[in-house]
Short mmCIF file of C-alpha atoms in Angstrom, two decimals:
data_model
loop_
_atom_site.label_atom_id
_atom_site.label_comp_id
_atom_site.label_asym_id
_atom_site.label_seq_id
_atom_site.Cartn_x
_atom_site.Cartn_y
_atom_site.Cartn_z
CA UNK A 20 314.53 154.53 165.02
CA UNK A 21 315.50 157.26 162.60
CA UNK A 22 316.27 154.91 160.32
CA UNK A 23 312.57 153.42 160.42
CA UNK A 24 311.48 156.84 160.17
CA UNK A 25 313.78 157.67 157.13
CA UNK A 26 312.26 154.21 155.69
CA UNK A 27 308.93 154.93 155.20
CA UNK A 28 309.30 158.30 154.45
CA UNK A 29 310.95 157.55 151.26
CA UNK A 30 308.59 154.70 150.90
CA UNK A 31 305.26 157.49 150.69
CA UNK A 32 308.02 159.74 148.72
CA UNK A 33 307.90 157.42 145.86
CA UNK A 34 304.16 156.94 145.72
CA UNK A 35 303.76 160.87 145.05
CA UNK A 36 306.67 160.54 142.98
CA UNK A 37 305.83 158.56 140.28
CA UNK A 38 303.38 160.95 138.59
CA UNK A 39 306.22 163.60 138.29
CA UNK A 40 308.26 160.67 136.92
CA UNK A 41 305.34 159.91 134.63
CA UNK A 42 305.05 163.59 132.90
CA UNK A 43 308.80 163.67 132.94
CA UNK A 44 309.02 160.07 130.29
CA UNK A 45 305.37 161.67 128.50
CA UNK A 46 307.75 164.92 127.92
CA UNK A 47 310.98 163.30 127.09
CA UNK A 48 309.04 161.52 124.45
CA UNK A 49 308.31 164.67 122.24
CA UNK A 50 311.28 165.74 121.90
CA UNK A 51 312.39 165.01 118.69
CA UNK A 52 316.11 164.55 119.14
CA UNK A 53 315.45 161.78 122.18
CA UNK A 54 316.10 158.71 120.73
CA UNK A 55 315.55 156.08 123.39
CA UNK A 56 314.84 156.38 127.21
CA UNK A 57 316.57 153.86 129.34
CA UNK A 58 315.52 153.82 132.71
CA UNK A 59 317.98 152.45 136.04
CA UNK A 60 315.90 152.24 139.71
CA UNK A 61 317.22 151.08 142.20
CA UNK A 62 315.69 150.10 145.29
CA UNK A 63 312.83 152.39 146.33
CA UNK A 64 312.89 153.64 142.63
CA UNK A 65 311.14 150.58 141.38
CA UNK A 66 307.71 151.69 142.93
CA UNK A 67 308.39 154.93 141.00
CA UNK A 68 309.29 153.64 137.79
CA UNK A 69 306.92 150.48 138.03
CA UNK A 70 303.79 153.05 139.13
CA UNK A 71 304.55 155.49 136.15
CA UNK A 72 305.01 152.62 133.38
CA UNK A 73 301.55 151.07 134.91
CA UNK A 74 299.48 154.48 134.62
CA UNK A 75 301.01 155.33 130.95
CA UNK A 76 300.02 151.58 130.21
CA UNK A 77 296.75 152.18 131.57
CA UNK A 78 296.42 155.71 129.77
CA UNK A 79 296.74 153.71 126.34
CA UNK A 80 294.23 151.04 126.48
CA UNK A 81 293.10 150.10 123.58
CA UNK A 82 295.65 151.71 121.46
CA UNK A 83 298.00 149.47 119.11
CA UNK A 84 301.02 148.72 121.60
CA UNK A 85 303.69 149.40 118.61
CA UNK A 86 302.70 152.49 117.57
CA UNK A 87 302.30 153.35 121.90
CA UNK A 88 306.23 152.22 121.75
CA UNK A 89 307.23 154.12 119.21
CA UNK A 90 305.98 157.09 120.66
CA UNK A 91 307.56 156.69 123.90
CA UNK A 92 311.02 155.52 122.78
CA UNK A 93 311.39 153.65 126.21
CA UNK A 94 314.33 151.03 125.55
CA UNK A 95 315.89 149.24 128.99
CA UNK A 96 314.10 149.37 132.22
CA UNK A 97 316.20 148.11 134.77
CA UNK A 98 315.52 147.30 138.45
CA UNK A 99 318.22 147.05 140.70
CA UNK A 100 317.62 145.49 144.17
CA UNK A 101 313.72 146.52 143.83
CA UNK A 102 312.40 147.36 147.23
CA UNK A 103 308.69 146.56 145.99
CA UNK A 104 306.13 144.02 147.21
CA UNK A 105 305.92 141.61 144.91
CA UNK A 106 302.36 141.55 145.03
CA UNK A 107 302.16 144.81 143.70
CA UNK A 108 304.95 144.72 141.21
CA UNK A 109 302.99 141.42 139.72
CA UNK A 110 299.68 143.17 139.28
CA UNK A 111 301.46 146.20 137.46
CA UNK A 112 302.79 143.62 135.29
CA UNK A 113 299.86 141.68 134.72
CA UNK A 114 298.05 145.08 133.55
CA UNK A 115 301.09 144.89 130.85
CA UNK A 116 303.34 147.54 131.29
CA UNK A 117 305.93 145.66 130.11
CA UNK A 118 304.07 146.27 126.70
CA UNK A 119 305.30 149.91 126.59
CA UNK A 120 309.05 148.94 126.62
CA UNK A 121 311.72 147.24 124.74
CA UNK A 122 312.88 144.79 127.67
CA UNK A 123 313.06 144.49 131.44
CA UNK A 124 315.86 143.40 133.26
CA UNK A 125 315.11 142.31 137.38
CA UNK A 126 318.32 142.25 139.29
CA UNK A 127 318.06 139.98 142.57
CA UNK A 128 320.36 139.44 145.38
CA UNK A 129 320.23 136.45 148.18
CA UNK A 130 323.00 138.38 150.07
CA UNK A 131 320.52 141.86 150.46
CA UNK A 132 320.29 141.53 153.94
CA UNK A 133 318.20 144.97 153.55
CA UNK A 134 315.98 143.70 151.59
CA UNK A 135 315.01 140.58 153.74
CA UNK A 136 314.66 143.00 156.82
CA UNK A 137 311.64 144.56 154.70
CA UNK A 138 310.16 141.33 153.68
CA UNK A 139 310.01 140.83 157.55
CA UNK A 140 309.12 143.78 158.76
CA UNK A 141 306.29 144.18 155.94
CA UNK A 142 305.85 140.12 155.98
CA UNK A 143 305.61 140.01 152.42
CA UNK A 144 308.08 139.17 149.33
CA UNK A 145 310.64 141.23 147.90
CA UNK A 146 311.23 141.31 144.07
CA UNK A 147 314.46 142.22 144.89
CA UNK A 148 315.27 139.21 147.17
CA UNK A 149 315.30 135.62 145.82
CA UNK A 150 314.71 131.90 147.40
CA UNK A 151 313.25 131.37 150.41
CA UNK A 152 313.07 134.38 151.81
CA UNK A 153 311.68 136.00 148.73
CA UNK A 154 310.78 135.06 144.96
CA UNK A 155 310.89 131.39 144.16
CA UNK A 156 311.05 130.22 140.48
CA UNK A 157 307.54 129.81 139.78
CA UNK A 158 307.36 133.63 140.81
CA UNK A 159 309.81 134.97 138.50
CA UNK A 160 308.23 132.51 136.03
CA UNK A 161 304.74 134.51 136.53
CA UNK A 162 306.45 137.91 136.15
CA UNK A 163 306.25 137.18 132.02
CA UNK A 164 307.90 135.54 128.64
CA UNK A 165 311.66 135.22 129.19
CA UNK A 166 312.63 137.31 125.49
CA UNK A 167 310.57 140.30 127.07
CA UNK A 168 311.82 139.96 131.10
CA UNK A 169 314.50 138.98 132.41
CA UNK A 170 315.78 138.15 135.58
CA UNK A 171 319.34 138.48 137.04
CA UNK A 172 320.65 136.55 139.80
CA UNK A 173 323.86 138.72 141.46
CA UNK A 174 324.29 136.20 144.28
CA UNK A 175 327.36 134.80 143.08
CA UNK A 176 328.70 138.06 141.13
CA UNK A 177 332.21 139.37 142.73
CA UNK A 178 331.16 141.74 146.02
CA UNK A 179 327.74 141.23 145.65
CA UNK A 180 327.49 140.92 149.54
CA UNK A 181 329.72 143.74 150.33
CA UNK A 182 327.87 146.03 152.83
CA UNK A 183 324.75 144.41 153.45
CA UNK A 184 324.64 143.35 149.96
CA UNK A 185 321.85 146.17 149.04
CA UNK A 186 324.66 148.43 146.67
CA UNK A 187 325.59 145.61 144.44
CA UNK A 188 324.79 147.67 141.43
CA UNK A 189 327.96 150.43 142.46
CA UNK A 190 330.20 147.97 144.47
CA UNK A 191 329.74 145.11 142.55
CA UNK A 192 332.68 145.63 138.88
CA UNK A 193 330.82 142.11 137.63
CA UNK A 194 327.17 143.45 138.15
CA UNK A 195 327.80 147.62 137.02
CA UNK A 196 329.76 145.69 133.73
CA UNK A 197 326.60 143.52 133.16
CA UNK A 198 324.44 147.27 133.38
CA UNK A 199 326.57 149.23 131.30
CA UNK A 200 326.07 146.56 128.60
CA UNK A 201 322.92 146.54 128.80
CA UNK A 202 322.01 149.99 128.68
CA UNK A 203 324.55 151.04 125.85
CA UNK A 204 324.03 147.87 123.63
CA UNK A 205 320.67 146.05 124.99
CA UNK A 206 322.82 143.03 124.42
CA UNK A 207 320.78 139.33 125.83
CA UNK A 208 322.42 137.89 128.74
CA UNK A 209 323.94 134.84 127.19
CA UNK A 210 326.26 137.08 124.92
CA UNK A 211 326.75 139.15 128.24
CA UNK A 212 328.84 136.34 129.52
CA UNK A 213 325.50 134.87 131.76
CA UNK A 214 324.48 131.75 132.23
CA UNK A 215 321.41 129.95 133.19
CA UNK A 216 321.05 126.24 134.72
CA UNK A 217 318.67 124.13 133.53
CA UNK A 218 314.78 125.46 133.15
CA UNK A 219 315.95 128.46 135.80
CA UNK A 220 314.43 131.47 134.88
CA UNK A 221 316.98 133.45 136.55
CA UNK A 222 320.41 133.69 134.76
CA UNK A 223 323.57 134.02 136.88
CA UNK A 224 326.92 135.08 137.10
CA UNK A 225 329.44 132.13 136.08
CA UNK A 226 332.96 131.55 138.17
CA UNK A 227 334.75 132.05 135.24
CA UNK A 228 332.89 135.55 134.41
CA UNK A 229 336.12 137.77 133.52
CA UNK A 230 337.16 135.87 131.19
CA UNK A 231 333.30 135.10 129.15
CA UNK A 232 333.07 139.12 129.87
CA UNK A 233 335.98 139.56 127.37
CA UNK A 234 334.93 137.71 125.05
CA UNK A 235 331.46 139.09 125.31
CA UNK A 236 332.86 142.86 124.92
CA UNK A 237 335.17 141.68 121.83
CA UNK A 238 331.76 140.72 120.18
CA UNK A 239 330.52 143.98 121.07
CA UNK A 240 329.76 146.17 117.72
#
């Protein structure tokens, strides 16, 4: 019960957090010695980050998206088991806050066995939990252009269902490696040693992923 409690506590938390985030990315981006502002969520986070992005996207209507980037140095946003309807996260989107960024990366886990207790609890999708229970294809398909979003399938990544599967991004070595290289070299994930089957938007962690990893990181500037 004091888990429940705990729950959606955090879950009204993050609504009146995200205009503090906000001001915080407005004031990072007049500093002149900030180059670039990646941004990790996990979980929870993703209504703050995705709520911020949406009102700064909202705040420049009208105003010619590359100068809006330039000014905001945003690079990577990552979202790490996002604990977001995905209602809501798909009509942020679609108001194109992805605009104000360099790239998006959507981490997904079958094995989150927290986040399919919120999609039935709350009855609705997860972005954070793919296939039946959450997202299917022509979902992630909807969330935007595959060279601006991308979507990462953990499922298979080493430890990915340790716990109940919701700490991937710290437990998993295969999924924090596939992070690190994002944020430090914003490198696509085919030369991060992903794959991707077919017309699948989502691209996935290979068997043989230690040893594409090295070769990956050898191509690394």
């Amino acid at each position: 019960r004091q888990r429940i409690r705990d729950y959606f506590s955090d879950v009204e938390t993050a609504a009146v957090t995200a205009q503090n985030f906000r001001m915080l990315l407005l004031y990072l981006a007049q500093i002149p010695d900030v180059e670039r502002i990646h941004i990790l969520s996990y979980s929870a986070g993703a209504r703050i980050v995705s709520q911020a992005l949406h009102e700064i996207r909202l705040m420049a209507h009208g105003l010619p998206m590359a100068d809006v980037r330039a000014y905001l140095k945003i690079g990577q946003v990552l979202f790490t088991a996002p604990d977001i309807d995905m209602m809501l996260f798909s009509s942020r989107y679609r108001d194109g806050f992805a605009d104000i960024v360099d790239s998006i990366t959507i981490y997904t886990n079958a094995n989150d066995t927290a986040l399919n207790w919120a999609l039935r609890f709350f009855g609705w999708p997860r972005l954070g939990a793919p296939g039946e229970l959450g997202l299917t294809p022509g979902e992630l398909r909807s969330l935007g252009s595959i060279t601006r979003t991308k979507s990462i399938d953990v499922s298979a990544a080493e430890d990915a269902a340790s716990g109940n599967g919701h700490g991937y991004f710290v437990k998993s070595p295969w999924v924090s490696t596939d992070i690190l290289l994002t944020l430090k070299y914003g490198t696509p994930p085919l030369k991060r040693g992903l794959s991707r089957q077919g017309d699948n938007f989502a691209w996935e962690f290979p068997e043989n992923y230690p040893e594409t990893i090295k070769e990956a990181v050898q191509q690394q500037p």
